[in-house]
Structure formats: C-alpha cells, structure tokens
Amino acid sequence: MRKGRSLTSAGTSFAIGSIFSGVTYATLAQLLGGTGIVPVAGAIAVAGLAPLLLSARIFPARPSSVQFETAQRLVALDQHAMVNIVDKNNILTEVNQQFLDLTGYAREDVIGKPVAVLYDDNSKSLALDIRGHLARGETWQGETPLRHADGSMFYTQATIMPLYDEQGNWSGSISARTDVTHTNELVAQRDTAQTLHELRDDIWIVDARSEQLVYMNKAAKSRFGWRPEDIAGKFAKDIGEAAEGSMILEACRNLIEKGESFSSFEMTYLGLPFQISVKYLADRNRSGRFLVLLCDISEQVEQERRKSEFISTVSHELRSPLTAIKGSMGLLLSNAVGELPSKAHELLEIAHRNADRLVLIINDILDLEKISSGNMDFDSQAVDICALVRESNAANALIQNRFSLDVQTTGIGTPIILHTDPDRIIQVLNNFLSNACKFSKPSGRIEIAVADTDDHVRVSVKDEGAGIPIEDQQKVFARFADMANSDRSKKGGTGLGLSICKAIIDGLGGTIGFDTQEGIGTTFYFVLPKNAEETRAAPSGDGLAQVS
Amino acid sequence: MIKILHVEDDADIREIAQLSLELSGEFELVQCESGEKALEAVNSFTPDVLLLDMMMPGMTGRQTLELMRQIPALSETPAIFMTARAQHAEIEELRFAGAAHVISKPFDPVSLGSEIMEVLG
C-alpha cells in the first residue's frame, strides 16, 4: 500500500541535512576508499542523520569518530537497499550496485537516462505524485512497482527524499528501495490460504496418486467434527466411507481417466444439497492434486422451491376466476341463454379471445417454471405425426379464416409413426401455426410440410411474413424475446412460446430452428428422431437459438 | 336423466356448470360446496357420475372420492375430476386415484355435457 508521508516537520535542520548529505556523501565515499561504485545509500542515511551530522559540525571535537561511524552505516545501508539519485529533471545521476543487480541494467544503460525508464505506463501517475511531494520538500514513502530490464515488474518499498544544493534550491532526489516482491507474494499466499481456510464452502486437497488428504479448510474439518491435526494420515476414501462421499472420489479419478481438468455436479451429501467442483491441479514434479470445493446450496434450492411453488400457486389460482369468466362468456356466445345483439356478440368475442390469451400466458408461465426447475414431463407414445399436424391445423382454422389465409399441407398422406409426446408436439405445432398466422399478410399463404427420412421426421411451417431482421435472429428462442426491430413485438404473446417450443423439442431429443429472409418470409421447423427416447429437459437460461 | 353430483367450492363455477348442464336437459344436478357436504348429500342422492373439483379447502376432491368409495352404492360410480393443475403428472396421479376422466380448468361449458356423456359411454 503506497503512502505519502511528509517529513518536513523535522524542520530546517532536516533541509540543511539534505544539502549536507550531498556534500558529505562524496567525503564519506573517499573516507571508505570507494572507487568506481559509490555507496550512494549513504546519502539517504546521511540525510536521516542530518541532525547528528550538524551536531558534528557544531561540535567538531569528535569529527572523525562520527564520520567513521556514519560511513559504516552507509555501507550497511548500501548493502541492504537499491539507491539512486536523480537530478531536478529526473535524470538518473547515480545508482548503486544493488540498483543494477535488481533492475538488471548496466550502469551505462541508466546513467543520464530519465528515471521514467523504471516505470511502466500504469505507474506514470504514481511518478507524478512522488514528484509533487518532492517539489513541496516532502519525503515520499510507499510501494513502487518498477520495470526490470527484461520487462518484468518487481515491487519496492521506497523512501524518496528531496535533495538541495548549497543555496538551498531543490536539486533532485534520492531514493532508497527494498525489493518486496517476494514479501508481497508471501503475503498474497498467506492471504489466499487464510481466505481458503475461512471460506464458508468446504475445501479438500487430495494427493492424486496416494489419495491422501493434504489439506482441509476449517469448514470441511468442522463438518466431520475434526480437529486441525486430525487430517494427518487420512485418505479421501476415509471421507467416502464415512459420509457416502465416494461419488466425489470417483469424480476425481474420472478426471485423470478422461484426461480432463475440471468437473462440476450437484449431489446430496451428508443429507444436504451440494454443488461439487473438482479440479485436477497438475504438478510437473509430483503426482498432482485434486482440489475439491463443496458448496452447500441448500439455501438456493429452498429459494428455487419457494419460487416454483409461488409461481405454480399463483398460476393455478388465476385459473379459477378465468374459468368463471371464460365459462360465462362461452355460454353467452353459444346463445345458451338467448340470442345476443350482433354488436354485443362481437364485443363478447373479443373478450373471450383475450381470456383465451390469458389462459395461454398462464400455461406458458407454468411451462417456463417447469423448464427452469427441470421438471418438464413427457408422456411419450407411438403417434402418427401426420395426424398431429392435421389436428393442429384444424385447431387453428378459426384464426386462419379470420385472416383469409391459404394453408397448404404436404407430406401428410401416409402415416409416419414415431415415439413422442403428442400433446407437447401439438403445443409446438400450434405455436408455429399461430405465429405464422399472426405474421402473415392478409390472404397470405402458409405451408405445413412433413418430410420423412429414414431416421428422422422434419416438420416445418412456412409463412410469407416480413421475416426476422438479422439483429433479432439470435433472440428468437430466448425467453421474453424483445425483438424491438421486428413487428413481432407488436403481435402480442408472452415472448415465451418459442423458448418453450425449444425446451420441448430439446427434451424430446430433437432439434429446432428456422430459416428466414426479410421481406420473403420465415420457416420454423423441428426435426425429431424416429426412435429416440426423450431426454429430460434440463434447466436452462435463455435458450439461445440453434439457427439453421 | 343422468344424475350428477358436482362438488366445487367456487360458487361462480358451480353456477356456470349448472347452466351448462341443465340447459341440455339430459342431467339432473346436485351441487355441493365441499367434500364434507357431498358426503352428507349422498345419503339422500345416489349419483350416476361424480364431478369433483380437485383443489378445495378442507377435503380435496381426491380425499372426497376415497371416502365415497367406501360407500357401497358409490364404489363403482365414475368419477370425473376438474382441476387447474392439469399437467401430465397430476393427471396420471388422478387416474391412479380412480378418475375416469380429468377436465382441466378453464373448461368449455358448451362441451361439458358431451365430455361427461363420453365418459359414461
């Protein structure tokens, strides 16, 4: 952590000390018999010892002993720290051997060069901050990242102090730095270890070859009621046997068998739902280690359950009033209680149609909830897909007639039997067809085609609508698809229909997609294998389109 | 006339069902607002078909049916459930519990009578 600290409180004697340091530095260097490399660290020490040196001038009775002692201190400091002096223009004028060793530069590479060579672009503002302190006569202390000659970065704890000439004018600065890169790494390692240890989630580290437990954090140990020393000599299988955790150990072994480095899964462990993540950490010199992270997801599971229950309850509660509303309107429209005036009939039809829409929305929300929780169920049986197409087509006749649409079917002459869920297929077909009706121009043409291949059946619904703009195509199967650029957003619906269709077809082991051309029309299709068992719909996020 | 015992806690839905079924002139209808009241009603009325709402405060439709099955005169009476939870799993569950048919809500009042007739064959 960088900190700027003003040392000006030391007062005038300190400033004088700084001036004095420059002079004394050379004298002391001679005293120590230094030749090529001058122990410039001494300058900092001299500056720090200014009051002492001043007293030496004031009391010249013991000059030699003071100078000698100071000189020894300079050597010690010079051994300890990297030191450099820069002039007022930030040009390096002197560096010590430690400086050269740590930076990797040769003396001739840096003397006469701006000190900025030591800073990378990210540290330029730090350099300006330091210069500001120096210009105000303040000493700066803090951590500075420096650039090594090979481009790598290292970190120093620095004291940088202004220097003054004999007239008391600011003449540059002197820096003494200690390399703290390794210390930082150790601190980071210690912090990481501490964080892991304190983490709420359980962590195990297991030697990959011996399967011996190498480490367990506090949470993991306390789950087994173990003391810190209790993991010594314990093996992963001890946990497996003790707490039915053999599945975790198996997941570790599988990583090596399959040549993978990571796997994650959910399981009930010790009676609680856990998200288990297993990572293989390869080590060139050893057999490697498994890092096992066990995250207790009881809270999320409970929240999901509550959300699911809430959605389900609200949706079902909405059905009761809707039953009364739709039922009343249905009876009125059927003239069961007498003939209505034509205008009243017309208005009632609108209300009835919109009550139907509400039912669809509720159904969509319930389906969505089932998809999210992975509970969408299928009732698969042998069915004739052509019969389902005819049934769906008949169910949409009303809307087709309303818009005077010409609906053509092809490929439905001969029964095509496959094992699938007929209700869910009807749901998908109804969605395709009602979309095609909504987006067709009045008196437009819709083509429903069934194509039979050896292994698969492809069912498509083609309209002559406006097509889907390219920027909206990736959103088509997303939940609550907001397709602001197309007229699809003006056609009503929940924006859930196609995402539900995708979940259904995925769940039945098929694929779904569309072809579209702006201004020409769109074809939605699904392909189902003839003999595939359905796969359970997995919880999904916004299902992205599998666009053809 | 086919005698129907309709158990439904929602008064509006009872009225719609009544209008729908009585208009056809083929059904005689007795309606109850709870399973408990239905069990009392069957002391004086022996229906040909039971039309039971599934979700009701107090006894559910399923619990009501279980108790009715213990009455010898009703042990074989066809039972039709009406439910707002008409998902595949729930329907299967109701069939397992002895439902001859499951009508999902909202139902079509115009075709309610014919649906019941279909169950009765």
XYZ file of C-alpha atoms in Angstrom, chain A:
548
model
C 0.000 0.000 0.000
C 1.503 3.282 -1.066
C 1.619 6.093 1.402
C 2.977 9.555 1.030
C 4.371 10.906 4.236
C 5.718 14.346 4.793
C 8.836 14.547 6.829
C 9.059 18.294 6.695
C 8.136 18.523 10.330
C 11.733 17.762 11.074
C 12.217 21.392 10.236
C 15.036 23.398 8.915
C 17.765 21.186 10.257
C 16.413 18.373 8.092
C 16.612 20.517 4.966
C 20.095 21.534 5.813
C 20.831 17.884 6.402
C 19.706 17.116 2.897
C 22.076 19.698 1.459
C 24.772 18.460 3.668
C 24.192 14.898 2.619
C 25.210 15.569 -0.965
C 28.491 17.068 0.190
C 29.166 14.595 2.924
C 28.361 11.722 0.628
C 31.440 12.311 -1.508
C 33.639 12.902 1.500
C 32.486 9.726 3.159
C 32.956 7.778 -0.004
C 36.576 8.861 -0.040
C 36.817 8.026 3.597
C 35.718 4.485 2.846
C 38.110 4.280 -0.083
C 35.294 3.621 -2.543
C 36.413 3.594 -6.091
C 34.100 3.087 -9.075
C 30.882 2.376 -7.274
C 29.975 4.942 -4.755
C 27.875 3.776 -1.848
C 25.079 6.220 -2.526
C 22.789 4.599 0.016
C 24.847 6.513 2.430
C 23.307 9.704 1.185
C 19.902 8.699 2.473
C 21.385 7.695 5.757
C 23.279 10.941 5.897
C 20.084 12.818 5.231
C 18.405 10.878 8.007
C 21.363 11.575 10.228
C 21.353 15.246 9.435
C 20.848 16.398 12.996
C 23.710 14.158 14.055
C 25.973 15.462 11.366
C 25.011 19.004 12.143
C 25.896 18.396 15.692
C 29.189 17.035 14.429
C 29.847 20.344 12.717
C 28.776 22.274 15.731
C 30.823 20.088 17.976
C 33.916 19.313 15.892
C 35.656 17.738 18.885
C 34.775 14.201 17.669
C 34.550 14.574 13.868
C 36.488 11.526 12.918
C 34.568 9.039 15.038
C 31.213 10.399 13.882
C 32.293 10.305 10.280
C 33.645 6.814 10.638
C 30.503 5.511 12.306
C 28.341 7.199 9.711
C 30.427 5.746 6.946
C 29.903 2.259 8.304
C 26.220 2.848 8.433
C 26.333 3.940 4.826
C 27.986 0.723 3.780
C 25.401 -1.312 5.671
C 22.537 0.553 4.052
C 24.178 0.348 0.678
C 24.325 -3.393 1.078
C 20.701 -3.502 2.083
C 18.920 -1.219 -0.372
C 18.960 -0.180 -4.007
C 19.688 3.520 -4.192
C 19.586 6.046 -6.933
C 19.937 9.804 -7.241
C 18.156 11.861 -9.867
C 18.638 15.484 -10.735
C 15.947 18.115 -10.857
C 14.975 16.950 -14.356
C 14.519 13.386 -13.157
C 17.640 12.197 -14.911
C 19.456 9.385 -13.139
C 22.832 10.616 -11.960
C 23.920 7.879 -9.609
C 22.925 4.300 -8.787
C 24.450 1.677 -6.519
C 25.279 -1.956 -7.222
C 22.042 -3.169 -5.620
C 20.185 -0.986 -8.088
C 21.972 -2.588 -11.005
C 21.508 -6.090 -9.607
C 17.797 -5.656 -9.034
C 16.941 -3.805 -12.215
C 19.168 -5.860 -14.492
C 20.555 -2.736 -16.182
C 24.203 -1.917 -16.742
C 25.327 1.373 -15.252
C 25.823 2.932 -18.683
C 22.262 1.956 -19.627
C 20.719 4.118 -16.951
C 23.053 6.949 -16.010
C 21.929 10.026 -17.899
C 18.549 8.439 -18.652
C 15.187 9.607 -17.259
C 14.074 7.717 -14.175
C 10.870 7.038 -16.138
C 12.635 4.018 -17.687
C 11.924 2.300 -14.393
C 8.186 2.948 -14.501
C 5.619 1.318 -16.702
C 2.679 3.222 -18.173
C 0.412 2.308 -15.277
C 2.780 3.923 -12.802
C 3.083 7.294 -14.519
C 0.542 8.895 -12.187
C 2.443 7.492 -9.218
C 5.632 9.083 -10.547
C 3.836 12.429 -10.798
C 2.533 12.068 -7.265
C 6.045 11.400 -5.964
C 7.422 14.376 -7.854
C 4.689 16.551 -6.310
C 5.791 15.532 -2.834
C 9.433 16.202 -3.616
C 8.692 19.592 -5.121
C 6.957 20.538 -1.879
C 10.022 19.455 0.091
C 8.346 16.341 1.390
C 9.776 12.891 1.617
C 7.663 10.207 -0.025
C 7.380 6.699 1.285
C 5.440 3.864 -0.233
C 5.428 0.943 -2.598
C 6.580 1.429 -6.168
C 6.324 -1.085 -8.983
C 9.440 -0.917 -11.141
C 10.278 -2.323 -14.524
C 13.195 -4.722 -14.808
C 15.431 -4.521 -17.872
C 13.737 -7.700 -19.152
C 10.325 -6.011 -18.951
C 9.075 -7.888 -15.891
C 7.779 -5.945 -12.908
C 9.041 -6.038 -9.346
C 7.939 -4.167 -6.271
C 9.936 -1.991 -3.932
C 9.274 -0.286 -0.657
C 10.769 3.143 -1.266
C 11.836 6.244 0.624
C 12.380 9.120 -1.762
C 13.688 12.356 -0.414
C 14.371 15.736 -1.991
C 17.941 16.990 -2.303
C 19.037 20.623 -2.180
C 22.092 22.419 -3.447
C 24.272 24.658 -1.329
C 21.994 27.591 -1.965
C 19.061 25.630 -0.627
C 17.455 25.105 -4.032
C 15.808 21.801 -4.859
C 18.320 19.883 -6.926
C 16.808 16.447 -7.306
C 16.043 13.481 -5.135
C 17.482 10.383 -3.689
C 15.674 7.070 -3.436
C 16.382 4.073 -1.268
C 14.329 0.986 -2.078
C 13.945 -2.506 -0.762
C 12.694 -5.283 -3.051
C 9.408 -6.512 -1.553
C 8.210 -8.618 -4.491
C 8.808 -11.865 -2.689
C 7.318 -10.461 0.501
C 4.200 -9.446 -1.468
C 3.945 -12.907 -2.928
C 4.214 -14.429 0.521
C 1.582 -12.044 1.832
C -0.674 -12.890 -1.118
C -0.132 -16.598 -0.494
C -0.843 -16.133 3.194
C -3.992 -14.116 2.420
C -5.148 -16.765 -0.061
C -4.505 -19.539 2.421
C -6.308 -17.560 5.112
C -9.260 -16.900 2.781
C -9.469 -20.569 1.820
C -9.292 -21.518 5.449
C -12.073 -19.124 6.436
C -14.240 -19.832 3.375
C -17.800 -20.957 4.115
C -17.527 -23.648 1.459
C -15.660 -26.853 2.206
C -12.290 -27.365 0.546
C -10.333 -30.574 0.341
C -6.991 -31.006 -1.351
C -6.139 -34.600 -2.114
C -2.903 -36.041 -3.453
C -3.807 -37.525 -6.829
C -1.645 -40.644 -6.553
C -1.941 -41.678 -2.911
C -5.385 -40.081 -2.479
C -4.159 -38.893 0.889
C -5.788 -35.747 2.266
C -3.286 -32.941 2.013
C -5.474 -30.124 3.252
C -8.951 -29.392 4.545
C -10.162 -25.952 5.463
C -11.941 -25.075 8.684
C -15.442 -25.581 7.279
C -14.586 -29.032 5.912
C -12.988 -30.175 9.140
C -15.801 -28.932 11.300
C -18.321 -30.780 9.099
C -16.678 -34.008 10.250
C -16.007 -32.715 13.756
C -12.272 -32.989 13.164
C -9.550 -31.007 14.892
C -6.847 -29.350 12.755
C -4.400 -32.207 13.329
C -6.973 -34.884 12.551
C -6.420 -34.962 8.796
C -2.875 -36.321 9.189
C -2.738 -39.783 7.686
C -6.312 -39.640 6.429
C -7.266 -40.627 2.900
C -10.061 -39.430 0.666
C -11.644 -42.862 0.951
C -11.986 -42.261 4.704
C -14.361 -39.416 3.895
C -16.036 -41.529 1.245
C -16.736 -44.363 3.588
C -17.657 -42.124 6.463
C -20.084 -39.951 4.610
C -21.082 -41.538 1.338
C -18.690 -39.253 -0.451
C -17.326 -41.980 -2.687
C -19.011 -40.287 -5.646
C -16.718 -37.303 -5.122
C -13.659 -39.515 -5.075
C -14.936 -41.214 -8.214
C -15.273 -37.816 -9.911
C -11.626 -37.107 -9.007
C -10.453 -40.393 -10.516
C -12.557 -39.798 -13.630
C -10.714 -36.552 -14.315
C -7.450 -38.453 -14.741
C -9.059 -41.308 -16.664
C -10.718 -38.915 -19.116
C -7.779 -36.501 -19.249
C -9.972 -33.637 -18.048
C -9.089 -30.986 -15.514
C -12.459 -29.919 -14.130
C -15.895 -31.229 -13.415
C -18.873 -29.932 -11.507
C -22.072 -31.604 -10.418
C -24.799 -31.471 -7.822
C -25.403 -34.169 -5.270
C -26.871 -34.794 -1.864
C -24.072 -35.178 0.613
C -24.468 -35.605 4.346
C -28.171 -35.017 3.788
C -27.693 -31.608 2.165
C -27.689 -30.500 -1.467
C -24.168 -29.596 -2.598
C -22.601 -28.202 -5.739
C -19.356 -30.129 -6.040
C -16.487 -28.808 -8.144
C -13.450 -30.977 -8.687
C -10.263 -29.675 -10.262
C -7.098 -31.570 -11.078
C -4.018 -29.480 -10.410
C -1.166 -30.959 -12.408
C 2.314 -30.682 -10.958
C 5.359 -31.493 -13.049
C 7.369 -32.703 -10.094
C 4.629 -34.555 -8.246
C 1.607 -36.653 -8.997
C -0.689 -33.641 -8.919
C -3.535 -32.817 -6.597
C -7.278 -32.702 -6.624
C -8.909 -29.557 -5.368
C -12.445 -30.336 -4.234
C -14.835 -27.494 -3.488
C -18.121 -28.367 -1.816
C -20.655 -25.570 -1.864
C -23.765 -26.051 0.261
C -26.656 -24.951 -1.969
C -29.474 -25.683 0.496
C -30.442 -22.023 0.535
C -30.628 -21.728 -3.276
C -32.549 -24.980 -3.535
C -35.035 -23.786 -0.920
C -35.395 -20.419 -2.687
C -35.972 -22.182 -6.004
C -38.561 -24.428 -4.395
C -40.389 -21.435 -2.902
C -40.277 -19.529 -6.183
C -41.524 -22.541 -8.026
C -44.323 -23.084 -5.546
C -45.284 -19.424 -5.689
C -45.448 -19.370 -9.495
C -47.402 -22.584 -9.515
C -49.873 -21.413 -6.871
C -50.427 -18.008 -8.451
C -50.869 -19.520 -11.892
C -53.353 -22.090 -10.670
C -55.222 -19.577 -8.568
C -55.652 -17.449 -11.693
C -57.382 -20.314 -13.410
C -60.394 -20.316 -11.107
C -61.595 -16.785 -11.922
C -60.670 -17.396 -15.556
C -62.855 -20.493 -15.556
C -65.788 -18.373 -14.426
C -65.024 -15.574 -16.917
C -64.482 -17.841 -19.897
C -67.348 -20.104 -18.914
C -69.805 -17.209 -18.659
C -68.727 -15.766 -21.971
C -68.764 -19.179 -23.615
C -72.343 -19.759 -22.539
C -73.398 -16.311 -23.714
C -71.673 -16.779 -27.080
C -73.343 -20.154 -27.556
C -76.695 -18.413 -27.190
C -77.468 -20.808 -24.364
C -79.310 -18.053 -22.559
C -80.784 -16.331 -25.585
C -79.580 -14.601 -28.729
C -77.343 -11.579 -28.315
C -77.437 -8.429 -30.480
C -74.702 -8.714 -33.120
C -72.609 -5.863 -31.680
C -72.760 -7.411 -28.214
C -71.782 -10.756 -29.721
C -68.835 -9.134 -31.457
C -67.620 -7.453 -28.262
C -68.058 -10.646 -26.300
C -65.977 -12.498 -28.871
C -63.154 -10.013 -28.307
C -63.373 -10.525 -24.552
C -63.484 -14.302 -24.995
C -60.480 -14.279 -27.320
C -58.490 -12.273 -24.817
C -59.496 -14.576 -21.983
C -58.056 -17.374 -24.138
C -54.838 -15.387 -24.434
C -54.673 -15.095 -20.661
C -55.003 -18.858 -20.360
C -52.151 -19.304 -22.832
C -49.998 -16.878 -20.884
C -50.626 -18.763 -17.656
C -49.821 -22.045 -19.387
C -46.615 -20.536 -20.744
C -45.575 -19.341 -17.300
C -46.253 -22.760 -15.824
C -44.270 -24.421 -18.595
C -41.436 -21.993 -18.112
C -41.363 -22.799 -14.422
C -41.189 -26.487 -15.274
C -38.333 -25.886 -17.694
C -36.436 -23.807 -15.132
C -36.763 -26.464 -12.472
C -36.003 -29.266 -14.926
C -39.404 -30.823 -14.251
C -40.986 -30.717 -17.676
C -42.537 -34.141 -18.047
C -43.302 -36.019 -21.238
C -45.847 -38.696 -21.974
C -44.330 -40.446 -24.954
C -46.223 -42.957 -27.016
C -46.380 -44.203 -30.591
C -48.122 -41.494 -32.617
C -48.727 -40.570 -36.224
C -47.078 -37.195 -36.724
C -49.290 -36.515 -39.755
C -52.408 -36.895 -37.612
C -50.963 -34.390 -35.157
C -50.340 -31.929 -37.988
C -53.958 -32.305 -39.152
C -55.230 -31.830 -35.599
C -53.183 -28.694 -35.054
C -54.196 -27.315 -38.430
C -57.854 -27.846 -37.598
C -57.437 -26.177 -34.199
C -56.067 -23.063 -35.910
C -58.769 -22.931 -38.571
C -60.582 -20.093 -36.840
C -57.628 -17.727 -36.900
C -56.733 -18.848 -40.450
C -60.227 -17.974 -41.612
C -60.187 -14.673 -39.799
C -57.194 -13.544 -41.852
C -58.297 -15.393 -45.022
C -55.081 -17.378 -45.069
C -54.396 -20.129 -47.554
C -52.925 -23.082 -45.638
C -51.346 -25.876 -47.671
C -50.061 -29.169 -46.297
C -47.615 -31.572 -47.894
C -46.288 -34.965 -46.882
C -49.132 -35.916 -44.548
C -50.787 -38.518 -46.784
C -49.096 -41.577 -45.294
C -48.906 -42.095 -41.524
C -45.451 -41.584 -40.033
C -45.205 -43.264 -36.672
C -42.744 -42.119 -34.048
C -42.407 -42.373 -30.322
C -43.067 -38.943 -28.855
C -45.375 -36.859 -26.650
C -48.401 -35.942 -28.807
C -49.673 -33.132 -26.549
C -46.296 -31.415 -26.499
C -45.913 -31.791 -30.281
C -49.365 -30.255 -30.732
C -48.248 -27.428 -28.449
C -45.206 -26.755 -30.667
C -47.229 -27.025 -33.881
C -49.887 -24.680 -32.508
C -47.200 -22.188 -31.643
C -45.614 -22.381 -35.106
C -49.007 -22.106 -36.780
C -50.400 -19.292 -34.672
C -47.147 -17.364 -35.209
C -47.360 -17.977 -38.961
C -50.974 -16.717 -38.960
C -50.069 -13.651 -36.895
C -47.159 -12.674 -39.103
C -48.676 -13.458 -42.481
C -50.142 -10.775 -44.666
C -53.921 -10.995 -45.095
C -54.766 -13.658 -47.709
C -51.196 -14.894 -47.443
C -50.081 -18.469 -47.845
C -48.838 -20.858 -45.152
C -47.202 -24.192 -45.957
C -47.028 -27.052 -43.491
C -44.666 -29.755 -44.668
C -43.749 -33.114 -43.206
C -40.615 -34.746 -44.586
C -39.797 -38.337 -43.730
C -36.209 -39.544 -43.857
C -35.009 -42.931 -42.702
C -34.180 -41.884 -39.183
C -35.880 -38.546 -38.727
C -39.041 -36.590 -39.358
C -38.893 -32.901 -40.193
C -41.976 -30.748 -39.732
C -41.923 -27.187 -40.981
C -44.312 -24.256 -41.095
C -43.550 -21.596 -43.677
C -45.116 -18.148 -43.805
C -44.851 -15.230 -46.193
C -44.474 -12.627 -43.474
C -41.910 -9.876 -43.116
C -39.132 -12.220 -41.971
C -36.974 -11.749 -38.915
C -34.372 -8.963 -39.008
C -30.835 -10.262 -38.706
C -30.241 -8.447 -35.402
C -33.197 -10.272 -33.839
C -32.426 -13.746 -35.100
C -30.272 -14.761 -32.138
C -33.052 -13.798 -29.743
C -35.831 -15.817 -31.326
C -35.656 -18.739 -28.913
C -34.727 -16.615 -25.901
C -37.245 -16.134 -23.127
C -39.171 -12.884 -23.249
C -37.523 -12.229 -26.590
C -37.514 -8.472 -27.061
C -37.385 -8.040 -30.772
C -37.858 -4.336 -30.978
C -36.797 -4.176 -34.603
C -39.373 -6.543 -35.932
C -43.103 -6.281 -35.982
C -43.124 -9.422 -33.843
C -43.093 -7.231 -30.740
C -46.413 -5.704 -31.863
C -48.167 -9.003 -32.303
C -48.726 -9.797 -28.636
C -47.884 -13.021 -26.842
C -45.713 -13.598 -23.831
C -42.436 -13.892 -25.690
C -42.134 -17.317 -24.104
C -43.726 -19.510 -26.744
C -40.701 -20.272 -28.876
C -38.387 -20.740 -25.890
C -40.872 -23.304 -24.583
C -41.000 -24.956 -28.016
C -37.226 -25.227 -27.946
C -37.276 -26.776 -24.472
C -39.926 -29.277 -25.605
C -38.088 -30.318 -28.763
C -34.765 -30.480 -26.907
C -36.474 -32.594 -24.268
C -37.823 -34.935 -26.922
C -34.337 -35.381 -28.328
C -34.899 -33.317 -31.475
C -33.662 -30.055 -32.908
C -35.498 -26.834 -33.649
C -34.581 -23.960 -35.925
C -35.703 -21.509 -38.561
C -34.803 -20.095 -41.948
C -35.780 -16.532 -42.625
C -35.387 -13.861 -45.242
C -36.511 -10.315 -44.665
C -39.390 -9.421 -46.933
C -39.827 -13.034 -48.070
C -40.920 -14.992 -45.014
C -39.888 -17.427 -42.325
C -39.881 -21.205 -41.978
C -39.856 -22.669 -38.491
C -39.100 -26.358 -38.240
C -38.315 -29.167 -35.877
C -36.637 -32.471 -36.544
C -37.371 -35.492 -34.386
C -35.581 -38.815 -34.391
C -37.937 -41.687 -35.062
C -36.717 -43.964 -32.343
C -35.119 -41.713 -29.753
C -36.069 -41.693 -26.139
C -36.820 -38.218 -24.914
C -34.197 -36.532 -22.810
C -35.300 -34.763 -19.720
C -35.456 -31.008 -20.211
C -32.547 -29.561 -18.321
C -32.893 -26.245 -16.511
C -31.725 -23.647 -18.930
C -31.092 -19.979 -19.105
C -32.355 -18.028 -22.016
C -32.144 -20.756 -24.596
C -30.164 -19.471 -27.497
C -31.280 -20.226 -30.931
C -29.992 -23.119 -32.853
C -30.331 -21.248 -36.047
C -30.023 -23.009 -39.311
